[in-house]
GROMACS .gro file of C-alpha atoms in nm:
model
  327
    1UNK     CA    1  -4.967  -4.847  12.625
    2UNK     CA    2  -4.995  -4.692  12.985
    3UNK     CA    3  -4.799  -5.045  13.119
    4UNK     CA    4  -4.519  -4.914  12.866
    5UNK     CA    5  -4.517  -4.576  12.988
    6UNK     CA    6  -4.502  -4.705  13.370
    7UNK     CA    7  -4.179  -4.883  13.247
    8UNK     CA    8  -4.039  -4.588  13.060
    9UNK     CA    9  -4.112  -4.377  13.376
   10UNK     CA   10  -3.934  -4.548  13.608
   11UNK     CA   11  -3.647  -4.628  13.367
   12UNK     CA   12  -3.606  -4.260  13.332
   13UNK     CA   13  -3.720  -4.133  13.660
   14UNK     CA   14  -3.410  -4.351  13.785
   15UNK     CA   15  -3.127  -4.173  13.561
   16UNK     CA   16  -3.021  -3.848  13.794
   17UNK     CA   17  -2.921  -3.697  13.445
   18UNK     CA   18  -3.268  -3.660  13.366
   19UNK     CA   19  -3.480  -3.637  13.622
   20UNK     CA   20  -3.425  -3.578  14.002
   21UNK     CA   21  -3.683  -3.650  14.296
   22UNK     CA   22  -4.065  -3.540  14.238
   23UNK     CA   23  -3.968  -3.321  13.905
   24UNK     CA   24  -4.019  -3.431  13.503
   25UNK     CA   25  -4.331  -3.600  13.445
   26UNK     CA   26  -4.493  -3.827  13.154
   27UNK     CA   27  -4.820  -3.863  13.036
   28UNK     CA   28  -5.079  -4.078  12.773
   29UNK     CA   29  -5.374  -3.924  12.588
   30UNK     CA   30  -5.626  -4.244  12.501
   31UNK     CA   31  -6.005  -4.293  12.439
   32UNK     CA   32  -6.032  -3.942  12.566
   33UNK     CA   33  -5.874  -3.928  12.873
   34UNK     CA   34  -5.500  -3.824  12.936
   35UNK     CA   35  -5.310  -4.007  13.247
   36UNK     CA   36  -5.026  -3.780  13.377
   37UNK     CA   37  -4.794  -3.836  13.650
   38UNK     CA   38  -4.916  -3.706  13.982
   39UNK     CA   39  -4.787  -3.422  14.182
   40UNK     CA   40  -4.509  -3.466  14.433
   41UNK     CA   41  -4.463  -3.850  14.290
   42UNK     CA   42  -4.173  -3.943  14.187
   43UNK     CA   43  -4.151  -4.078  13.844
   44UNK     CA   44  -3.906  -4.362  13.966
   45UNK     CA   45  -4.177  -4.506  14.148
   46UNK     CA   46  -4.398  -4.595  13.885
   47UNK     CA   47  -4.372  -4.951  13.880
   48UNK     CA   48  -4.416  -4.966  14.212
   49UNK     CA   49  -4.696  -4.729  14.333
   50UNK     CA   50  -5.014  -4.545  14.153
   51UNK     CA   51  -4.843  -4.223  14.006
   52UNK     CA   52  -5.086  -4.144  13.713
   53UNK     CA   53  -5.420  -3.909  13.745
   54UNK     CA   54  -5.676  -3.940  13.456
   55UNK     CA   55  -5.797  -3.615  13.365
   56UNK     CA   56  -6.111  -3.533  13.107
   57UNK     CA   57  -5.849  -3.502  12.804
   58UNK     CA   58  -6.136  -3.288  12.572
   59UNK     CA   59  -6.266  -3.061  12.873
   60UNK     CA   60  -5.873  -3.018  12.933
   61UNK     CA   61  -5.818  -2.915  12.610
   62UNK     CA   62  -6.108  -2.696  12.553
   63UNK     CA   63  -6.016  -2.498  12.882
   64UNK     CA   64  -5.695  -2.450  12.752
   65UNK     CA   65  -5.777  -2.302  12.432
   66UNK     CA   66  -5.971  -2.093  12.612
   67UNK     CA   67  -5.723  -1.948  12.874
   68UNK     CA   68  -5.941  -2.089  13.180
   69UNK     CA   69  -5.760  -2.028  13.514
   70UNK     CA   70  -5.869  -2.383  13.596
   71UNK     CA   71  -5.552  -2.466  13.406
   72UNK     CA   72  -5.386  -2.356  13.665
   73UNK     CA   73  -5.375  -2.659  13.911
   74UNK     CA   74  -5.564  -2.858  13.599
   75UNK     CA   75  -5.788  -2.987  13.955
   76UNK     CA   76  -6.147  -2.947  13.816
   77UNK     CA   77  -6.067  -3.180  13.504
   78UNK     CA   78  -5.944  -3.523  13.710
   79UNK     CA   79  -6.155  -3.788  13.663
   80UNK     CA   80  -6.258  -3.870  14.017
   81UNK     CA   81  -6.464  -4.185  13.969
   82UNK     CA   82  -6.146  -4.377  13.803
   83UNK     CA   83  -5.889  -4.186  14.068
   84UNK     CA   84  -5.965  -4.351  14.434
   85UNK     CA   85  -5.619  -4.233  14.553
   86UNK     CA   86  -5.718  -3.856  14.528
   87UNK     CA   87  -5.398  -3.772  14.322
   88UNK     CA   88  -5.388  -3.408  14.185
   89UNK     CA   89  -5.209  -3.372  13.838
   90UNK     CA   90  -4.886  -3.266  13.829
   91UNK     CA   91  -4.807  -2.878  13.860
   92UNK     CA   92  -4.717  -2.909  13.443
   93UNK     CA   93  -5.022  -3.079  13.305
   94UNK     CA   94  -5.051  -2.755  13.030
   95UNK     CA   95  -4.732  -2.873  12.877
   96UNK     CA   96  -4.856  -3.250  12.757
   97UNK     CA   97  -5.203  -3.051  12.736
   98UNK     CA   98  -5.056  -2.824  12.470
   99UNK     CA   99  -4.916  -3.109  12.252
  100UNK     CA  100  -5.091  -3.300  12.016
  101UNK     CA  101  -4.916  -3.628  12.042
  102UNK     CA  102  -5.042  -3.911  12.274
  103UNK     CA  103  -4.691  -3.935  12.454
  104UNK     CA  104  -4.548  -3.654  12.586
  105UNK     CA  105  -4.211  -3.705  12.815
  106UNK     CA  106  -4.135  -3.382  13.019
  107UNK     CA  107  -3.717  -3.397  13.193
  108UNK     CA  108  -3.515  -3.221  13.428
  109UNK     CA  109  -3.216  -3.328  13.205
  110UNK     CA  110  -2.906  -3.121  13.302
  111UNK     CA  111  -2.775  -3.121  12.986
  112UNK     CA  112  -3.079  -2.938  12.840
  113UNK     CA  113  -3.065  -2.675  13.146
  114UNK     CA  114  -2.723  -2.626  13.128
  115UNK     CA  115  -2.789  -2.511  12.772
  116UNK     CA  116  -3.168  -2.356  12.855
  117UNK     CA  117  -2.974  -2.106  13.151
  118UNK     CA  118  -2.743  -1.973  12.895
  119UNK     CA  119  -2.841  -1.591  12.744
  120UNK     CA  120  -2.822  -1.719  12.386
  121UNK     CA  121  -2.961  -2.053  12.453
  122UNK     CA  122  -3.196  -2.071  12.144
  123UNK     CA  123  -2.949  -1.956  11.877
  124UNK     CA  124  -2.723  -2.213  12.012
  125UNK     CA  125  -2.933  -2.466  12.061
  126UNK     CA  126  -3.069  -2.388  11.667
  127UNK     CA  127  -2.846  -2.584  11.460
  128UNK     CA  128  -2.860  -2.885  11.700
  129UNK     CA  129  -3.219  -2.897  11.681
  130UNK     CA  130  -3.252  -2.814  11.326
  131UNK     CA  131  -3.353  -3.166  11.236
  132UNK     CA  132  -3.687  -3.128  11.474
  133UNK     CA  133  -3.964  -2.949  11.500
  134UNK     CA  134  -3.887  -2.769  11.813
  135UNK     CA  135  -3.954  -2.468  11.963
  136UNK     CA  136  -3.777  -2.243  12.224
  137UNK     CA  137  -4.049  -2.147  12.524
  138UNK     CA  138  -3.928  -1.789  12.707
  139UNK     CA  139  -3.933  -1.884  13.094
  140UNK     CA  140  -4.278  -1.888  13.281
  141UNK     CA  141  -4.360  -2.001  13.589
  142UNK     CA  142  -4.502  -2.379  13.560
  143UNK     CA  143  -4.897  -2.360  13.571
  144UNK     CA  144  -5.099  -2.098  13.353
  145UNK     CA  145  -4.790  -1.895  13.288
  146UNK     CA  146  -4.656  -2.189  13.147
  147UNK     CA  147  -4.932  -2.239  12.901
  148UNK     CA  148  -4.927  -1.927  12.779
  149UNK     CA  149  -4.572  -1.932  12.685
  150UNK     CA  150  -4.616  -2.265  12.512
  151UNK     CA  151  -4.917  -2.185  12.325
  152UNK     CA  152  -4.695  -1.858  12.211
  153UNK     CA  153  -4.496  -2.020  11.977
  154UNK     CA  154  -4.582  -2.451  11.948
  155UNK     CA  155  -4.766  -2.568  11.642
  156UNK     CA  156  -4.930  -2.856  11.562
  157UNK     CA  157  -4.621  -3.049  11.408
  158UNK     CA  158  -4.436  -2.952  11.709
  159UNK     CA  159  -4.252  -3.248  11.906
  160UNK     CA  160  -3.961  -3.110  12.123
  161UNK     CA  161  -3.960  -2.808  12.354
  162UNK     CA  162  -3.715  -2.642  12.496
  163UNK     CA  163  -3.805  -2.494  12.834
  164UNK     CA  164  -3.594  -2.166  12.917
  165UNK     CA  165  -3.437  -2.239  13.265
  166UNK     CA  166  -3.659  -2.574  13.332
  167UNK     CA  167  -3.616  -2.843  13.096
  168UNK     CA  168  -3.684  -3.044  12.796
  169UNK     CA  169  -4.040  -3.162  12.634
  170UNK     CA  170  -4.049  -3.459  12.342
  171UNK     CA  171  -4.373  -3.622  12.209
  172UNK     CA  172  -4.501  -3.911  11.990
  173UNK     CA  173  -4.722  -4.103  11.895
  174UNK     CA  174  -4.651  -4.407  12.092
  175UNK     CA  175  -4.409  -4.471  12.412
  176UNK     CA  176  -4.162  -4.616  12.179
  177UNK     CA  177  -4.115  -4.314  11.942
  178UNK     CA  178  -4.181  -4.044  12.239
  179UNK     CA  179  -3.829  -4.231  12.385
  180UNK     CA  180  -3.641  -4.294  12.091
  181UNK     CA  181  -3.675  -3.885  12.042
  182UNK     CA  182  -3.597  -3.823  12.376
  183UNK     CA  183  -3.287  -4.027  12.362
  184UNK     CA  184  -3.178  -3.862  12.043
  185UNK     CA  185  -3.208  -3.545  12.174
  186UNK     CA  186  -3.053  -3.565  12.492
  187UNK     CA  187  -2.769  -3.751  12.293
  188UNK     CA  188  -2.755  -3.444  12.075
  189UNK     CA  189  -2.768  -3.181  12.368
  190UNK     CA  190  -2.485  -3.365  12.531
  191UNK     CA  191  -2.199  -3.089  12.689
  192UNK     CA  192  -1.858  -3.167  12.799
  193UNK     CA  193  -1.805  -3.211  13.212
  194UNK     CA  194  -1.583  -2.999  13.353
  195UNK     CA  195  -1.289  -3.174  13.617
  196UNK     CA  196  -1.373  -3.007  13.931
  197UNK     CA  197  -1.138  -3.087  14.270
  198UNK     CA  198  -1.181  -3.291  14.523
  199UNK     CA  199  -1.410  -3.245  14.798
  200UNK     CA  200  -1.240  -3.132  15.137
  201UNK     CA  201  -1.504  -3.414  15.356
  202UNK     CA  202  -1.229  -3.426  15.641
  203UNK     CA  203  -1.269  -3.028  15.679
  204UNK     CA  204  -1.677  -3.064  15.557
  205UNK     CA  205  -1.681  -3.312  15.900
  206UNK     CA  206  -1.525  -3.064  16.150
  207UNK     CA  207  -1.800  -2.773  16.051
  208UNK     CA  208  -2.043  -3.017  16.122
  209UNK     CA  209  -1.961  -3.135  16.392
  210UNK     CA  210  -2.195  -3.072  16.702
  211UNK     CA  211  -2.453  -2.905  16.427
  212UNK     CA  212  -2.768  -3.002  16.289
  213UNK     CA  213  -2.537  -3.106  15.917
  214UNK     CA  214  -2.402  -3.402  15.784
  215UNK     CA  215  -2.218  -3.516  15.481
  216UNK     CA  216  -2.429  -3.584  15.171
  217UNK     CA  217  -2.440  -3.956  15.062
  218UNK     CA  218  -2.300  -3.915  14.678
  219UNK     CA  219  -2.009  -3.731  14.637
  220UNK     CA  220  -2.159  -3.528  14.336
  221UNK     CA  221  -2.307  -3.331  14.523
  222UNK     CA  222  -2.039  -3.096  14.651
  223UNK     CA  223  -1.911  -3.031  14.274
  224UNK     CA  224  -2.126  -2.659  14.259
  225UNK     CA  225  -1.940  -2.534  14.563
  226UNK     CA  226  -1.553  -2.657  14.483
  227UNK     CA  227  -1.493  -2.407  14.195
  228UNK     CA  228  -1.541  -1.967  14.290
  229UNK     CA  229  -1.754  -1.902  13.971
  230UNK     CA  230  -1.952  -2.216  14.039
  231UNK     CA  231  -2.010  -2.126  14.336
  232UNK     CA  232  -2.098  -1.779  14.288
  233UNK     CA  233  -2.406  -1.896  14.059
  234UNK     CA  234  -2.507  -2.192  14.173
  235UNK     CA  235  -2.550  -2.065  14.552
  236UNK     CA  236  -2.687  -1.760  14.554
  237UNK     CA  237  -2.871  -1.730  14.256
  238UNK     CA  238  -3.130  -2.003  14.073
  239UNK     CA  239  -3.164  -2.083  13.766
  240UNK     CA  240  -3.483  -2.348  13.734
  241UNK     CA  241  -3.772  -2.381  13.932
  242UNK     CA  242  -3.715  -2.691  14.152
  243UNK     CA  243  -3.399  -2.553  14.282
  244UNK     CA  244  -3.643  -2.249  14.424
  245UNK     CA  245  -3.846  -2.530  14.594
  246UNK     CA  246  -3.638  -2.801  14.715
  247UNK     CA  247  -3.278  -2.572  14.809
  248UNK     CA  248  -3.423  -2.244  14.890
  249UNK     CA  249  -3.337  -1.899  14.672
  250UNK     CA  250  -2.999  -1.928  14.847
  251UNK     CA  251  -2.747  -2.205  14.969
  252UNK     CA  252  -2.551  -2.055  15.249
  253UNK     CA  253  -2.269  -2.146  15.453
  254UNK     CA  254  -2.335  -2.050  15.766
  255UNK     CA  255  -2.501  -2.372  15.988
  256UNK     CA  256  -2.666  -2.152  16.222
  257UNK     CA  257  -2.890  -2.057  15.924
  258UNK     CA  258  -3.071  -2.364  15.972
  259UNK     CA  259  -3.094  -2.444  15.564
  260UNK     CA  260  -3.159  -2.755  15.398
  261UNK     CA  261  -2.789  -2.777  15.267
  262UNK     CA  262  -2.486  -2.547  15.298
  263UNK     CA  263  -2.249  -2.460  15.036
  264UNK     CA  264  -1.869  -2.382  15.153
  265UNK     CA  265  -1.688  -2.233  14.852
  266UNK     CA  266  -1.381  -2.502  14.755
  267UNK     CA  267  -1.491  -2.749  15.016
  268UNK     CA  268  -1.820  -2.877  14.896
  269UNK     CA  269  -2.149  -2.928  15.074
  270UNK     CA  270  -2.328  -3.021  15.417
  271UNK     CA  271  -2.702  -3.127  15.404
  272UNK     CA  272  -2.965  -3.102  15.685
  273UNK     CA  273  -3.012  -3.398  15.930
  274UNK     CA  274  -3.386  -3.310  15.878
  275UNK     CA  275  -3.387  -3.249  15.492
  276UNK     CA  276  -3.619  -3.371  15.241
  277UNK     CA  277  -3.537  -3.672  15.052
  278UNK     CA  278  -3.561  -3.432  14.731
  279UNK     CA  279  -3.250  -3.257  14.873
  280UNK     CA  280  -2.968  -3.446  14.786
  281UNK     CA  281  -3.095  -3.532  14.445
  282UNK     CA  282  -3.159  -3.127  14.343
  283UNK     CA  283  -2.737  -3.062  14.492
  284UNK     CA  284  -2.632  -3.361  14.227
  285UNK     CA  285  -2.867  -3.189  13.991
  286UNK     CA  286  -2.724  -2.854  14.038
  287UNK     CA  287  -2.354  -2.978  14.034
  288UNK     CA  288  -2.403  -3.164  13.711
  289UNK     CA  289  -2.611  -2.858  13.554
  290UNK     CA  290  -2.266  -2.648  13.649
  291UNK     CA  291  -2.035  -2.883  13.558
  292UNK     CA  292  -2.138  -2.849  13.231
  293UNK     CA  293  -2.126  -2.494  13.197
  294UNK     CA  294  -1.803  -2.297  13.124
  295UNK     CA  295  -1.704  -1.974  13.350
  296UNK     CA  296  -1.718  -1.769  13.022
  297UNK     CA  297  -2.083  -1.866  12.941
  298UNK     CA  298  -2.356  -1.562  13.021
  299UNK     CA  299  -2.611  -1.701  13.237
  300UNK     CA  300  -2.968  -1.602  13.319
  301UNK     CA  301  -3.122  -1.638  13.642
  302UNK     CA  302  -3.493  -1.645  13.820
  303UNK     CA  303  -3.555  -1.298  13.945
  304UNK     CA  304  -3.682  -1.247  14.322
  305UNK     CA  305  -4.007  -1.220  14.200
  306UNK     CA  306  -3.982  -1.541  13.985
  307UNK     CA  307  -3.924  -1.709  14.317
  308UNK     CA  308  -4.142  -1.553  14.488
  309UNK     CA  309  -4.428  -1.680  14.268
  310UNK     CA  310  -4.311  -2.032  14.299
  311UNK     CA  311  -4.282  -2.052  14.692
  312UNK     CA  312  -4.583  -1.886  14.753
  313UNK     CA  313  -4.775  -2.071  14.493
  314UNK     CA  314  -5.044  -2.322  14.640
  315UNK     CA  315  -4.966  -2.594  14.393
  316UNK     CA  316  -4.579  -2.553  14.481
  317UNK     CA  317  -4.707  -2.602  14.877
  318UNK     CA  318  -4.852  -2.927  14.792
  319UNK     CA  319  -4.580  -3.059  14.639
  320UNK     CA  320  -4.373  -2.952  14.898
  321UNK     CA  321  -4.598  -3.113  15.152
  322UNK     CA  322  -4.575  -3.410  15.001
  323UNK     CA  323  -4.232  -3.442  14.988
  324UNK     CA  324  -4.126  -3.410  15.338
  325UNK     CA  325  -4.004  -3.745  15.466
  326UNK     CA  326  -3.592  -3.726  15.553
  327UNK     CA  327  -3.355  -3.831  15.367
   0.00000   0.00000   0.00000
């Protein structure tokens, strides 16, 4: 079954709508221990490179019915003798810790964010979910936060989360059923796209030139910065946690700020000559996540201190570190 859940992976891992660089992450409980998709791998890769950990699945589990801050980084529970790489578990191991099931898929999908952002997200999101057992998880920052929250208000029967400002969770009992749920509820979480204008790349190329910016290599990425009210969100607040890491707590316009992308309201965006790969992926993911929300919805964004807890967070580091290489 792990050969299956390499295949889903990638297949996934490669569709921007749901997942975008190093985030979402998958994972297989069996004969005790529980493989989960390493930190700072991407999930595209997993045909192609080791991206699974094994962790002690029962130790795991006992720690986190316990509250034991080694659920924090989840660390002290890898199973070093079958892990000659030295991968660390990903930052969300609690999440596929918390549920039952042997397959748990976790997703950046931007139709689930664009829905999780929103101020009345779970009594909208109720009567599209009725048919599941699902439950609605308050934002908390990834790690022992994050378990907490889950363990709040998941049961036994439960098989979909919804992640405020982060994402979507399914599970099952094999690879199969985990993605024929995910696929029904992303099909069912679906939200109409927005037209947005055209980039202005002939102005976008004057700012940059003689600076340290260049034009982005997909087009969807300027969509955030053509509209005012898109804009106005998407740049100088955030709204999920890997826009904190990989974009910064704001996108400004101004090159000499030395950024990893700029945002210039109804022309679109410039990116970094020196910016992570993860960067132009996290601009398409925030320009999909806003073109799916309407200038009358009521958003709700990370606070300073929510950010704050993410940059500075050690686990968040090594991610970081790991994803450093240029686009």
């Amino acid at each position: 079954m792990l050969e299956a859940l390499r295949t889903l992976s990638a297949t996934i891992g490669s569709d921007p709508l749901l997942v975008q660089a190093a985030g979402g992450n998958t994972s297989l409980k069996r004969d005790g221990i529980m493989w989960i998709k390493a930190s700072g791998t991407w999930l595209r890769d997993a045909m192609a490179k080791e991206i699974f950990v094994p962790l002690d699945f029962l130790a795991l589990r006992a720690a986190l019915e316990r509250d034991d801050p080694a659920c924090e980084a989840c660390v002290p529970f890898v199973r070093q003798e079958i892990n000659p790489t030295g991968l660390r578990p990903s930052i969300e191991t609690s999440v596929h810790g918390l549920m039952r099931q042997a397959v748990v898929l976790h997703v950046h999908c931007v139709n689930t964010i664009a829905w999780a952002v929103q101020q009345d997200a779970k009594a909208l999101l109720a009567p599209l979910l009725a048919p599941f057992n699902w439950a609605f998880v308050p934002y908390a920052r990834p790690g022992l936060h994050l378990c907490r929250a889950i363990r709040s208000v998941i049961a036994p029967e439960t098989e979909v989360l919804i992640l405020q400002n982060h994402g979507l969770a399914v599970a099952g009992a094999t690879v199969a059923e985990a993605e024929t749920l995910l696929r029904r509820v992303v099909k069912l979480l679906k939200r109409p796209v927005r037209k947005s204008q055209q980039p202005d790349l002939a102005g976008l190329a004057v700012l940059a030139k003689g600076k340290s910016y260049r034009l982005p290599a997909d087009e969807i990425s300027h969509g955030f910065a053509l509209d005012a009210w898109s804009h106005a969100h998407a740049a100088n607040r955030c709204h999920y946690p890997d826009h904190v890491l990989f974009l910064g707590a704001k996108i400004p316009s101004d090159p000499a700020s030395d950024a990893p992308a700029l945002a210039i309201v109804g022309k679109g965006v410039l990116v970094h000559e020196n910016a992570r790969a993860a960067v132009e992926p996290m601009l398409g993911c925030l320009s999909n996540v806003f073109a799916r929300l309407d200038p009358s919805s009521r958003l709700t964004s990370l606070s300073d201190e929510d950010n704050d807890q993410l940059l500075n967070w050690d686990a968040e580091k090594y991610r970081l570190a790991l994803n450093t290489t240029p686009s």
